[in-house]
mmCIF file of C-alpha atoms and ligand atoms in Angstrom:
data_model
loop_
_atom_site.group_PDB
_atom_site.id
_atom_site.type_symbol
_atom_site.label_atom_id
_atom_site.label_comp_id
_atom_site.label_asym_id
_atom_site.label_seq_id
_atom_site.Cartn_x
_atom_site.Cartn_y
_atom_site.Cartn_z
ATOM 1 C CA UNK A 721 0.000 0.000 0.000
ATOM 2 C CA UNK A 722 1.221 3.462 -0.869
ATOM 3 C CA UNK A 723 1.306 5.417 2.375
ATOM 4 C CA UNK A 724 1.571 9.165 2.779
ATOM 5 C CA UNK A 725 4.238 10.507 5.084
ATOM 6 C CA UNK A 726 2.962 13.291 7.338
ATOM 7 C CA UNK A 727 5.592 15.999 7.188
ATOM 8 C CA UNK A 728 5.514 17.776 10.552
ATOM 9 C CA UNK A 729 8.599 19.805 9.777
ATOM 10 C CA UNK A 730 7.165 21.377 6.620
ATOM 11 C CA UNK A 731 3.764 21.913 8.233
ATOM 12 C CA UNK A 732 5.347 23.603 11.251
ATOM 13 C CA UNK A 733 7.497 25.826 9.016
ATOM 14 C CA UNK A 734 4.432 26.958 7.056
ATOM 15 C CA UNK A 735 2.449 27.725 10.223
ATOM 16 C CA UNK A 736 5.366 29.618 11.773
ATOM 17 C CA UNK A 737 5.575 31.726 8.607
ATOM 18 C CA UNK A 738 1.881 32.582 8.959
ATOM 19 C CA UNK A 739 2.464 33.535 12.606
ATOM 20 C CA UNK A 740 5.430 35.720 11.620
ATOM 21 C CA UNK A 741 3.234 37.529 9.065
ATOM 22 C CA UNK A 742 0.591 38.143 11.690
ATOM 23 C CA UNK A 743 3.142 39.431 14.205
ATOM 24 C CA UNK A 744 4.540 41.781 11.567
ATOM 25 C CA UNK A 745 1.052 43.217 11.030
ATOM 26 C CA UNK A 746 0.385 43.528 14.764
ATOM 27 C CA UNK A 747 3.635 45.416 15.321
ATOM 28 C CA UNK A 748 3.129 47.573 12.192
ATOM 29 C CA UNK A 749 -0.228 48.624 13.610
ATOM 30 C CA UNK A 750 1.319 49.677 16.904
ATOM 31 C CA UNK A 751 0.516 46.447 18.776
ATOM 32 C CA UNK A 752 2.776 44.607 21.210
ATOM 33 C CA UNK A 753 5.360 42.053 20.108
ATOM 34 C CA UNK A 754 4.429 38.748 21.823
ATOM 35 C CA UNK A 755 6.934 37.776 24.518
ATOM 36 C CA UNK A 756 7.604 34.186 25.624
ATOM 37 C CA UNK A 757 9.790 33.462 28.636
ATOM 38 C CA UNK A 758 11.312 30.022 29.258
ATOM 39 C CA UNK A 759 12.740 28.710 32.497
ATOM 40 C CA UNK A 760 15.334 25.958 32.360
ATOM 41 C CA UNK A 761 16.538 24.215 35.506
ATOM 42 C CA UNK A 762 19.722 22.122 35.299
ATOM 43 C CA UNK A 763 21.513 20.884 32.191
ATOM 44 C CA UNK A 764 19.562 17.872 30.943
ATOM 45 C CA UNK A 765 20.593 17.312 27.300
ATOM 46 C CA UNK A 766 17.048 16.813 25.994
ATOM 47 C CA UNK A 767 15.698 19.866 27.827
ATOM 48 C CA UNK A 768 18.594 22.021 26.600
ATOM 49 C CA UNK A 769 17.763 21.049 23.004
ATOM 50 C CA UNK A 770 14.023 21.642 23.419
ATOM 51 C CA UNK A 771 14.544 25.084 24.963
ATOM 52 C CA UNK A 772 17.100 26.036 22.308
ATOM 53 C CA UNK A 773 14.589 25.099 19.592
ATOM 54 C CA UNK A 774 11.829 27.034 21.334
ATOM 55 C CA UNK A 775 13.977 30.171 21.479
ATOM 56 C CA UNK A 776 14.891 29.707 17.804
ATOM 57 C CA UNK A 777 11.219 29.324 16.869
ATOM 58 C CA UNK A 778 10.415 32.553 18.743
ATOM 59 C CA UNK A 779 12.928 34.332 16.510
ATOM 60 C CA UNK A 780 11.351 32.790 13.404
ATOM 61 C CA UNK A 781 7.909 33.977 14.527
ATOM 62 C CA UNK A 782 9.078 37.483 15.384
ATOM 63 C CA UNK A 783 8.470 37.028 19.131
ATOM 64 C CA UNK A 784 10.592 38.377 21.905
ATOM 65 C CA UNK A 785 11.979 35.557 24.062
ATOM 66 C CA UNK A 786 13.800 35.490 27.372
ATOM 67 C CA UNK A 787 15.540 32.473 28.857
ATOM 68 C CA UNK A 788 16.002 32.129 32.616
ATOM 69 C CA UNK A 789 18.523 29.514 33.700
ATOM 70 C CA UNK A 790 18.740 27.921 37.132
ATOM 71 C CA UNK A 791 21.226 25.382 38.443
ATOM 72 C CA UNK A 792 20.197 21.803 39.271
ATOM 73 C CA UNK A 793 20.341 22.547 43.028
ATOM 74 C CA UNK A 794 17.897 25.475 42.825
ATOM 75 C CA UNK A 795 15.305 25.324 45.596
ATOM 76 C CA UNK A 796 11.563 25.112 45.164
ATOM 77 C CA UNK A 797 11.236 28.530 46.848
ATOM 78 C CA UNK A 798 13.599 30.132 44.336
ATOM 79 C CA UNK A 799 11.626 28.671 41.454
ATOM 80 C CA UNK A 800 8.300 29.734 42.962
ATOM 81 C CA UNK A 801 9.698 33.268 43.328
ATOM 82 C CA UNK A 802 10.670 33.192 39.643
ATOM 83 C CA UNK A 803 7.147 32.076 38.678
ATOM 84 C CA UNK A 804 5.717 34.884 40.793
ATOM 85 C CA UNK A 805 7.931 37.454 39.054
ATOM 86 C CA UNK A 806 6.918 36.184 35.617
ATOM 87 C CA UNK A 807 3.234 36.180 36.599
ATOM 88 C CA UNK A 808 3.551 39.854 37.505
ATOM 89 C CA UNK A 809 5.803 40.951 34.628
ATOM 90 C CA UNK A 810 3.488 42.826 32.300
ATOM 91 C CA UNK A 811 5.824 42.498 29.342
ATOM 92 C CA UNK A 812 5.745 38.669 29.494
ATOM 93 C CA UNK A 813 2.668 37.310 27.701
ATOM 94 C CA UNK A 814 3.329 33.652 28.376
ATOM 95 C CA UNK A 815 5.979 31.445 29.943
ATOM 96 C CA UNK A 816 6.996 27.826 30.270
ATOM 97 C CA UNK A 817 8.884 25.919 32.928
ATOM 98 C CA UNK A 818 10.762 23.230 31.013
ATOM 99 C CA UNK A 819 9.967 19.779 32.436
ATOM 100 C CA UNK A 820 11.128 17.494 33.942
ATOM 101 C CA UNK A 821 12.290 19.370 37.030
ATOM 102 C CA UNK A 822 14.867 17.953 39.458
ATOM 103 C CA UNK A 823 13.412 15.380 41.876
ATOM 104 C CA UNK A 824 13.525 17.680 44.928
ATOM 105 C CA UNK A 825 11.084 20.124 43.287
ATOM 106 C CA UNK A 826 7.350 19.401 43.321
ATOM 107 C CA UNK A 827 6.388 19.835 39.650
ATOM 108 C CA UNK A 828 2.678 20.070 40.357
ATOM 109 C CA UNK A 829 3.239 22.830 42.914
ATOM 110 C CA UNK A 830 5.172 24.865 40.344
ATOM 111 C CA UNK A 831 2.512 24.340 37.658
ATOM 112 C CA UNK A 832 -0.233 25.381 40.096
ATOM 113 C CA UNK A 833 1.668 28.609 40.832
ATOM 114 C CA UNK A 834 1.646 29.717 37.170
ATOM 115 C CA UNK A 835 -0.992 32.309 36.277
ATOM 116 C CA UNK A 836 -3.291 30.260 33.998
ATOM 117 C CA UNK A 837 -3.579 33.289 31.676
ATOM 118 C CA UNK A 838 0.161 32.930 30.920
ATOM 119 C CA UNK A 839 0.251 29.100 30.965
ATOM 120 C CA UNK A 840 1.075 28.609 27.272
ATOM 121 C CA UNK A 841 1.995 24.957 27.928
ATOM 122 C CA UNK A 842 -1.621 24.365 28.955
ATOM 123 C CA UNK A 843 -0.638 22.356 32.039
ATOM 124 C CA UNK A 844 -2.484 24.380 34.713
ATOM 125 C CA UNK A 845 -5.648 22.646 36.016
ATOM 126 C CA UNK A 846 -7.780 25.618 34.887
ATOM 127 C CA UNK A 847 -6.617 25.145 31.294
ATOM 128 C CA UNK A 848 -6.922 21.356 31.539
ATOM 129 C CA UNK A 849 -10.445 21.697 32.943
ATOM 130 C CA UNK A 850 -11.536 24.263 30.366
ATOM 131 C CA UNK A 851 -10.167 22.046 27.604
ATOM 132 C CA UNK A 852 -12.135 19.087 29.001
ATOM 133 C CA UNK A 853 -15.438 20.993 28.781
ATOM 134 C CA UNK A 854 -14.614 22.632 25.453
ATOM 135 C CA UNK A 855 -13.999 26.224 26.585
ATOM 136 C CA UNK A 856 -11.352 28.446 24.952
ATOM 137 C CA UNK A 857 -8.007 27.857 26.659
ATOM 138 C CA UNK A 858 -4.356 27.036 26.121
ATOM 139 C CA UNK A 859 -4.223 23.429 24.907
ATOM 140 C CA UNK A 860 -1.173 21.344 25.720
ATOM 141 C CA UNK A 861 1.265 21.718 22.820
ATOM 142 C CA UNK A 862 1.816 18.116 21.700
ATOM 143 C CA UNK A 863 -1.873 17.129 21.442
ATOM 144 C CA UNK A 864 -2.651 20.477 19.789
ATOM 145 C CA UNK A 865 0.158 19.855 17.290
ATOM 146 C CA UNK A 866 -1.237 16.424 16.448
ATOM 147 C CA UNK A 867 -4.737 17.834 15.922
ATOM 148 C CA UNK A 868 -3.278 20.511 13.660
ATOM 149 C CA UNK A 869 -1.449 17.857 11.612
ATOM 150 C CA UNK A 870 -4.617 15.755 11.221
ATOM 151 C CA UNK A 871 -6.513 18.853 10.064
ATOM 152 C CA UNK A 872 -3.703 20.007 7.785
ATOM 153 C CA UNK A 873 -3.729 16.644 5.978
ATOM 154 C CA UNK A 874 -7.570 16.589 5.892
ATOM 155 C CA UNK A 875 -7.604 13.264 7.718
ATOM 156 C CA UNK A 876 -11.154 12.292 8.636
ATOM 157 C CA UNK A 877 -11.466 11.645 12.377
ATOM 158 C CA UNK A 878 -15.207 12.007 12.952
ATOM 159 C CA UNK A 879 -16.781 8.659 13.801
ATOM 160 C CA UNK A 880 -13.443 6.837 13.544
ATOM 161 C CA UNK A 881 -12.013 4.445 16.122
ATOM 162 C CA UNK A 882 -8.983 6.051 17.742
ATOM 163 C CA UNK A 883 -6.632 4.276 20.135
ATOM 164 C CA UNK A 884 -4.345 6.423 22.269
ATOM 165 C CA UNK A 885 -1.387 4.571 23.788
ATOM 166 C CA UNK A 886 -0.276 6.264 27.029
ATOM 167 C CA UNK A 887 -2.163 8.253 29.661
ATOM 168 C CA UNK A 888 0.267 10.949 30.774
ATOM 169 C CA UNK A 889 -1.033 14.375 31.773
ATOM 170 C CA UNK A 890 0.880 16.112 28.987
ATOM 171 C CA UNK A 891 0.153 13.811 26.044
ATOM 172 C CA UNK A 892 -2.095 10.761 26.457
ATOM 173 C CA UNK A 893 -4.925 12.205 28.562
ATOM 174 C CA UNK A 894 -5.371 15.540 26.747
ATOM 175 C CA UNK A 895 -4.996 13.767 23.392
ATOM 176 C CA UNK A 896 -7.795 11.327 24.265
ATOM 177 C CA UNK A 897 -9.983 14.221 25.494
ATOM 178 C CA UNK A 898 -9.489 16.174 22.280
ATOM 179 C CA UNK A 899 -10.059 13.209 19.984
ATOM 180 C CA UNK A 900 -13.302 12.493 21.839
ATOM 181 C CA UNK A 901 -14.725 16.017 21.703
ATOM 182 C CA UNK A 902 -17.289 16.927 19.079
ATOM 183 C CA UNK A 903 -15.544 20.109 17.922
ATOM 184 C CA UNK A 904 -12.141 18.428 17.582
ATOM 185 C CA UNK A 905 -11.651 14.711 16.849
ATOM 186 C CA UNK A 906 -15.261 13.524 17.245
ATOM 187 C CA UNK A 907 -13.838 9.979 17.350
ATOM 188 C CA UNK A 908 -14.619 6.919 19.446
ATOM 189 C CA UNK A 909 -11.612 6.809 21.745
ATOM 190 C CA UNK A 910 -9.907 4.012 23.645
ATOM 191 C CA UNK A 911 -6.959 4.732 25.933
ATOM 192 C CA UNK A 912 -4.422 1.967 26.603
ATOM 193 C CA UNK A 913 -1.596 1.950 29.168
ATOM 194 C CA UNK A 914 0.849 -0.414 30.811
ATOM 195 C CA UNK A 915 -1.972 -2.366 32.497
ATOM 196 C CA UNK A 916 -4.204 -2.763 29.460
ATOM 197 C CA UNK A 917 -4.883 -6.456 28.922
ATOM 198 C CA UNK A 918 -6.245 -6.067 25.382
ATOM 199 C CA UNK A 919 -3.869 -3.431 23.982
ATOM 200 C CA UNK A 920 -2.943 -5.346 20.841
ATOM 201 C CA UNK A 921 -6.565 -6.220 20.044
ATOM 202 C CA UNK A 922 -7.656 -2.595 20.533
ATOM 203 C CA UNK A 923 -4.895 -1.396 18.203
ATOM 204 C CA UNK A 924 -5.828 -3.913 15.536
ATOM 205 C CA UNK A 925 -9.329 -2.429 15.352
ATOM 206 C CA UNK A 926 -8.178 1.199 15.296
ATOM 207 C CA UNK A 927 -8.569 3.559 12.341
ATOM 208 C CA UNK A 928 -6.168 5.949 14.082
ATOM 209 C CA UNK A 929 -3.387 4.983 16.499
ATOM 210 C CA UNK A 930 -1.631 7.685 18.508
ATOM 211 C CA UNK A 931 1.363 6.160 20.280
ATOM 212 C CA UNK A 932 2.792 8.102 23.236
ATOM 213 C CA UNK A 933 4.504 5.649 25.558
ATOM 214 C CA UNK A 934 8.246 6.102 25.085
ATOM 215 C CA UNK A 935 9.006 2.456 24.178
ATOM 216 C CA UNK A 936 11.023 2.205 20.930
ATOM 217 C CA UNK A 937 9.478 0.004 18.222
ATOM 218 C CA UNK A 938 6.558 -1.002 20.470
ATOM 219 C CA UNK A 939 3.895 -0.804 17.744
ATOM 220 C CA UNK A 940 4.533 -3.617 15.277
ATOM 221 C CA UNK A 941 2.860 -4.645 12.003
ATOM 222 C CA UNK A 942 0.671 -7.278 13.684
ATOM 223 C CA UNK A 943 -1.009 -4.479 15.704
ATOM 224 C CA UNK A 944 -2.024 -2.276 12.782
ATOM 225 C CA UNK A 945 -4.928 -2.745 10.403
ATOM 226 C CA UNK A 946 -4.607 -1.922 6.718
ATOM 227 C CA UNK A 947 -5.274 1.740 5.930
ATOM 228 C CA UNK A 948 -4.795 2.962 9.497
ATOM 229 C CA UNK A 949 -3.423 6.407 10.357
ATOM 230 C CA UNK A 950 -0.465 6.127 12.742
ATOM 231 C CA UNK A 951 0.831 9.063 14.752
ATOM 232 C CA UNK A 952 4.107 8.395 16.562
ATOM 233 C CA UNK A 953 4.747 10.702 19.521
ATOM 234 C CA UNK A 954 7.575 8.640 21.023
ATOM 235 C CA UNK A 955 11.033 10.187 21.118
ATOM 236 C CA UNK A 956 13.454 7.986 23.004
ATOM 237 C CA UNK A 957 17.196 8.532 22.820
ATOM 238 C CA UNK A 958 18.789 5.264 21.725
ATOM 239 C CA UNK A 959 22.600 4.900 21.814
ATOM 240 C CA UNK A 960 24.053 4.985 18.298
ATOM 241 C CA UNK A 961 27.823 4.974 17.841
ATOM 242 C CA UNK A 962 27.519 5.993 14.173
ATOM 243 C CA UNK A 963 26.076 9.410 15.148
ATOM 244 C CA UNK A 964 28.155 12.364 16.214
ATOM 245 C CA UNK A 965 25.802 12.941 19.133
ATOM 246 C CA UNK A 966 26.158 9.276 20.199
ATOM 247 C CA UNK A 967 22.401 8.681 19.993
ATOM 248 C CA UNK A 968 19.432 8.715 17.650
ATOM 249 C CA UNK A 969 15.779 9.412 18.327
ATOM 250 C CA UNK A 970 13.513 6.413 18.174
ATOM 251 C CA UNK A 971 9.730 6.472 17.935
ATOM 252 C CA UNK A 972 7.225 4.071 19.500
ATOM 253 C CA UNK A 973 6.402 2.602 16.090
ATOM 254 C CA UNK A 974 8.460 0.068 14.133
ATOM 255 C CA UNK A 975 8.302 2.333 11.109
ATOM 256 C CA UNK A 976 9.692 0.072 8.372
ATOM 257 C CA UNK A 977 7.180 -2.721 8.904
ATOM 258 C CA UNK A 978 4.196 -0.561 9.944
ATOM 259 C CA UNK A 979 4.373 2.168 7.271
ATOM 260 C CA UNK A 980 3.416 -0.096 4.304
ATOM 261 C CA UNK A 981 0.128 -0.889 6.081
ATOM 262 C CA UNK A 982 -0.809 2.743 6.702
ATOM 263 C CA UNK A 983 -2.713 5.398 4.796
ATOM 264 C CA UNK A 984 -0.796 8.095 6.725
ATOM 265 C CA UNK A 985 2.110 7.878 9.166
ATOM 266 C CA UNK A 986 4.402 10.346 10.961
ATOM 267 C CA UNK A 987 8.172 9.845 10.927
ATOM 268 C CA UNK A 988 10.460 10.271 13.960
ATOM 269 C CA UNK A 989 12.087 12.739 13.886
ATOM 270 C CA UNK A 990 10.250 15.262 11.696
ATOM 271 C CA UNK A 991 6.675 14.347 12.590
ATOM 272 C CA UNK A 992 5.079 15.333 15.884
ATOM 273 C CA UNK A 993 8.177 16.994 17.390
ATOM 274 C CA UNK A 994 8.269 20.161 15.225
ATOM 275 C CA UNK A 995 4.491 20.523 15.617
ATOM 276 C CA UNK A 996 4.804 20.619 19.407
ATOM 277 C CA UNK A 997 6.986 23.712 19.240
ATOM 278 C CA UNK A 998 4.755 25.206 16.558
ATOM 279 C CA UNK A 999 1.747 24.823 18.890
ATOM 280 C CA UNK A 1000 3.636 26.583 21.656
ATOM 281 C CA UNK A 1001 4.144 29.468 19.235
ATOM 282 C CA UNK A 1002 0.399 29.438 18.420
ATOM 283 C CA UNK A 1003 -0.394 29.585 22.131
ATOM 284 C CA UNK A 1004 2.087 32.425 22.653
ATOM 285 C CA UNK A 1005 0.510 34.422 19.831
ATOM 286 C CA UNK A 1006 -2.920 33.843 21.427
ATOM 287 C CA UNK A 1007 -1.494 34.953 24.798
ATOM 288 C CA UNK A 1008 -0.066 38.098 23.208
ATOM 289 C CA UNK A 1009 -3.437 38.868 21.626
ATOM 290 C CA UNK A 1010 -5.224 38.069 24.926
ATOM 291 C CA UNK A 1011 -7.370 35.762 22.826
ATOM 292 C CA UNK A 1012 -8.661 33.569 25.656
ATOM 293 C CA UNK A 1013 -8.192 35.642 28.803
ATOM 294 C CA UNK A 1014 -8.200 39.403 29.360
HETATM 295 P P1 LIG B 1434 5.173 9.198 30.329
HETATM 296 O O1 LIG B 1434 4.726 10.291 31.233
HETATM 297 O O2 LIG B 1434 6.334 8.359 30.700
HETATM 298 O O3 LIG B 1434 3.912 8.242 30.091
HETATM 299 C C1 LIG B 1434 4.046 7.066 29.363
HETATM 300 C C2 LIG B 1434 2.707 6.380 29.258
HETATM 301 O O4 LIG B 1434 2.889 5.204 28.501
HETATM 302 C C3 LIG B 1434 2.127 5.947 30.602
HETATM 303 O O5 LIG B 1434 0.743 6.185 30.637
HETATM 304 C C4 LIG B 1434 2.426 4.441 30.667
HETATM 305 O O6 LIG B 1434 1.474 3.677 31.334
HETATM 306 C C5 LIG B 1434 2.407 4.082 29.203
HETATM 307 N N1 LIG B 1434 3.270 2.920 28.960
HETATM 308 C C6 LIG B 1434 4.575 2.781 29.267
HETATM 309 N N2 LIG B 1434 5.011 1.560 28.879
HETATM 310 C C7 LIG B 1434 3.951 0.935 28.327
HETATM 311 C C8 LIG B 1434 3.763 -0.345 27.753
HETATM 312 N N3 LIG B 1434 4.764 -1.229 27.678
HETATM 313 N N4 LIG B 1434 2.541 -0.661 27.286
HETATM 314 C C9 LIG B 1434 1.531 0.214 27.359
HETATM 315 N N5 LIG B 1434 1.638 1.446 27.897
HETATM 316 C C10 LIG B 1434 2.841 1.793 28.371
HETATM 317 O O7 LIG B 1434 5.502 9.762 28.886
HETATM 318 P P2 LIG B 1434 4.988 11.060 28.061
HETATM 319 O O8 LIG B 1434 5.513 12.272 28.674
HETATM 320 O O9 LIG B 1434 3.527 10.950 27.796
HETATM 321 O O10 LIG B 1434 5.767 10.813 26.704
HETATM 322 C C11 LIG B 1434 5.585 9.654 25.915
HETATM 323 C C12 LIG B 1434 6.592 9.643 24.788
HETATM 324 O O11 LIG B 1434 6.355 10.761 23.959
HETATM 325 C C13 LIG B 1434 8.057 9.775 25.219
HETATM 326 O O12 LIG B 1434 8.870 9.070 24.309
HETATM 327 C C14 LIG B 1434 8.331 11.247 25.104
HETATM 328 O O13 LIG B 1434 9.708 11.527 24.911
HETATM 329 C C15 LIG B 1434 7.530 11.563 23.892
HETATM 330 N N6 LIG B 1434 7.093 12.951 23.780
HETATM 331 C C16 LIG B 1434 7.332 13.555 22.583
HETATM 332 C C17 LIG B 1434 6.921 14.837 22.387
HETATM 333 C C18 LIG B 1434 7.150 15.456 21.064
HETATM 334 O O14 LIG B 1434 6.989 16.657 20.916
HETATM 335 N N7 LIG B 1434 7.488 14.687 20.044
HETATM 336 C C19 LIG B 1434 6.293 15.549 23.412
HETATM 337 C C20 LIG B 1434 6.044 14.906 24.619
HETATM 338 C C21 LIG B 1434 6.459 13.597 24.774
HETATM 339 P P3 LIG B 1434 1.158 3.793 32.923
HETATM 340 O O15 LIG B 1434 0.337 5.046 33.059
HETATM 341 O O16 LIG B 1434 0.409 2.575 33.223
HETATM 342 O O17 LIG B 1434 2.492 3.895 33.593
#
């Protein structure tokens, strides 16, 4: 079967260009340049890369960006004080605290301290709750990016059977919520996790599989029905001596054997990843325009 590769990189580039155009117009008309702040604690390699790419994307979109760095041994109080400052800083439209945080810091406490009107990651319970009942809000970037990709490629989701693998707060749960809702996916949704007894059977019946578990090559050909749409969120660093970096990124889907069965499939890298950052830019633009909250 001839499958179509979903190009997240090209889609994200096109959307960022549209955002840049809009920002140019806003500024030309005397409006405020959107400003995203990012807080990075410690020196985790993955987090460093993500934040670097976020700052780069801000430049591409014509946003102002500010990066605040804290050492690994920063206390919870120091970080809460930083959140408080950013909440009050009138020039900052939105900000993100790059996760994961060091073990001695209570992540949930930090997220709760963020002013939901600046929570462009969409992790605050007010945004999560508003999303769940279909009110305007900041939607978590990865699920929003996946929805945007499905729309961009005109992939029919209404009435389809969708299986979401993984139930994390940042990907699996919001993804399942969005795919279920009438105004977004409008699909029949099943969520599978590490204790699902019938995971393979559920996958085999799915029109759309969204894999977000972080287990390289987990989804194999025997789990995918012909013509399915497969979205691979997984990005696990796998040691690879042939690469300069010493690793390569591996998705949750065994691409070579699954792709020939699919109608559409995302690659890793170049699929969901670039769309996640693109969605953060969309949320920052909305924050700058005070689109959801005054
Ligand atoms: P997470 O918080 O570790 O959650 C993983 C989920 O997968 C959990 O719900 C877990 O089940 C489930 N799971 C783990 N092993 C499983 C198995 N063998 N069978 C079935 N379910 C299993 O991860 P996450 O933050 O959601 O991220 C998932 C993956 O997506 C990671 O590779 C991450 O790097 C990637 N990611 C990529 C992007 C991007 O922009 N491309 C963004 C975010 C995340 P339990 O709940 O039962 O433990």
